[in-house]
Each structure stands twice: as C-alpha cells, then as structure tokens.
Coordinates of C-alpha atoms in Angstrom, one line a residue:
M72 CA -17.1 -2.5 -25.0
P73 CA -13.8 -0.5 -25.3
W74 CA -11.5 -0.3 -22.4
E75 CA -9.4 2.8 -21.7
C76 CA -6.1 3.0 -19.8
G77 CA -6.5 5.4 -17.0
I78 CA -2.9 5.6 -15.9
D79 CA -1.6 9.2 -15.8
G80 CA -3.9 10.3 -18.6
C81 CA -2.6 7.7 -21.0
G82 CA -6.0 7.3 -22.7
A83 CA -5.0 4.3 -24.9
V84 CA -8.1 2.4 -25.9
F85 CA -8.5 -1.4 -26.3
E86 CA -11.2 -3.7 -27.6
D87 CA -10.9 -6.1 -24.7
V88 CA -10.0 -5.8 -21.0
E89 CA -7.1 -8.3 -21.3
S90 CA -5.3 -6.0 -23.8
A91 CA -5.8 -3.0 -21.5
V92 CA -4.3 -4.9 -18.5
V93 CA -1.4 -6.2 -20.5
H94 CA -0.8 -2.7 -21.8
Q95 CA -0.7 -1.3 -18.2
A96 CA 1.7 -4.0 -17.1
T97 CA 4.1 -3.7 -20.0
E98 CA 3.9 0.0 -21.1
H99 CA 3.9 1.8 -17.8
E100 CA 6.4 1.9 -14.9
R101 CA 6.1 -0.6 -12.2
L102 CA 5.3 0.7 -8.7
E103 CA 6.4 -0.3 -5.2
C104 CA 3.5 -1.3 -3.0
K105 CA 3.5 1.2 -0.1
V106 CA 2.3 -1.5 2.3
C107 CA 4.8 -4.3 1.7
G108 CA 7.4 -3.0 -0.8
T109 CA 6.6 -5.5 -3.5
V110 CA 7.1 -4.1 -7.0
V111 CA 4.0 -4.6 -9.1
P112 CA 2.8 -3.4 -12.5
D113 CA 0.8 -0.2 -12.4
G114 CA -3.0 -0.1 -13.0
Y115 CA -5.4 -3.0 -12.4
L116 CA -2.7 -5.4 -11.3
A117 CA -1.4 -2.9 -8.6
I118 CA -4.9 -2.4 -7.3
R119 CA -5.6 -6.1 -7.4
H120 CA -2.4 -6.7 -5.4
V121 CA -3.1 -4.2 -2.7
F122 CA -6.7 -5.2 -2.2
T123 CA -6.1 -9.0 -2.2
E124 CA -2.8 -9.0 -0.3
H125 CA -3.6 -6.3 2.3
S126 CA -6.5 -5.1 4.3
R127 CA -8.6 -2.1 3.4
A128 CA -7.3 -0.4 6.5
Q129 CA -3.7 -1.0 5.5
Y130 CA -4.4 0.5 2.1
V131 CA -6.1 3.6 3.5
R132 CA -3.1 4.1 5.9
A133 CA -0.4 3.6 3.3
Y134 CA -2.0 5.5 0.5
G135 CA -4.0 8.1 2.4
A136 CA -7.1 7.0 0.4
S137 CA -10.5 8.3 1.2
S138 CA -13.5 5.9 1.5
E139 CA -14.7 7.1 -1.9
E140 CA -11.3 6.2 -3.5
V141 CA -11.5 2.8 -1.9
R142 CA -15.0 2.3 -3.3
Q143 CA -14.0 3.3 -6.8
R144 CA -11.1 0.9 -6.8
E145 CA -13.2 -1.9 -5.4
A146 CA -15.8 -1.3 -8.1
L147 CA -13.1 -1.4 -10.7
L148 CA -11.8 -4.6 -9.3
E149 CA -15.2 -6.1 -9.5
E150 CA -15.9 -4.9 -13.0
I151 CA -12.6 -6.1 -14.4
G152 CA -12.7 -9.3 -12.4
E153 CA -16.1 -10.2 -13.9
E154 CA -14.9 -9.5 -17.5
A155 CA -11.2 -10.4 -17.6
N156 CA -9.8 -13.8 -18.3
M157 CA -6.8 -13.8 -15.9
T158 CA -5.3 -16.9 -17.6
T159 CA -5.2 -15.0 -20.9
I160 CA -3.6 -12.1 -19.2
A161 CA -1.0 -14.3 -17.5
N162 CA -0.2 -16.1 -20.7
R163 CA 0.2 -12.8 -22.7
L164 CA 2.5 -11.4 -20.0
K165 CA 4.7 -14.5 -20.2
Q166 CA 5.4 -14.0 -23.9

C-alpha cells in the first residue's frame, strides 16, 4: 500500500510507511509543540508527540482542534502505529 506525505500538499508517495515518516522528519521543517515548546519533526512524529506526551484536552486548547480533527489524528496514529516499525524509523533517522 502506498503512503502519501500529507504535509502542506507535499504529495510525495512512498512504498512503505517508514519511508514516509522518515521523509516527513527530514524533508520538512520542524515544529514547536504548542503545549510544551519541544521542537519535533512535522507530520506523524509531531502528532505522536502531542498525543503521547499531552492530554487530549491540552491538545484541543493549544491547537484549537475540533473533536473531528482529534479523531482524524487518533485514527492516523492507530493506522501508522499498527503498520510502522519504529525501530526501523529510529535507525534510519540516526544515519
């Protein structure tokens, strides 16, 4: 199944989810988390950060997110979390 980068209309397509996440982390600007100020890669890793390090309420307050936007991001986290090998991603980002 192909994976498409959804950052700012990038549209780059990858054969595996790990390549898509590495692309997002290396080819797009890093963002500052509006909850804690930590600078994180854009895309999946930014969403993963905010949903694992902060509460849903903190996310909604900081980003002005609707409940639909929260559900979309939670679904994305679940889908990628089931498919991605985080060790592979971490190793590729260390290179």
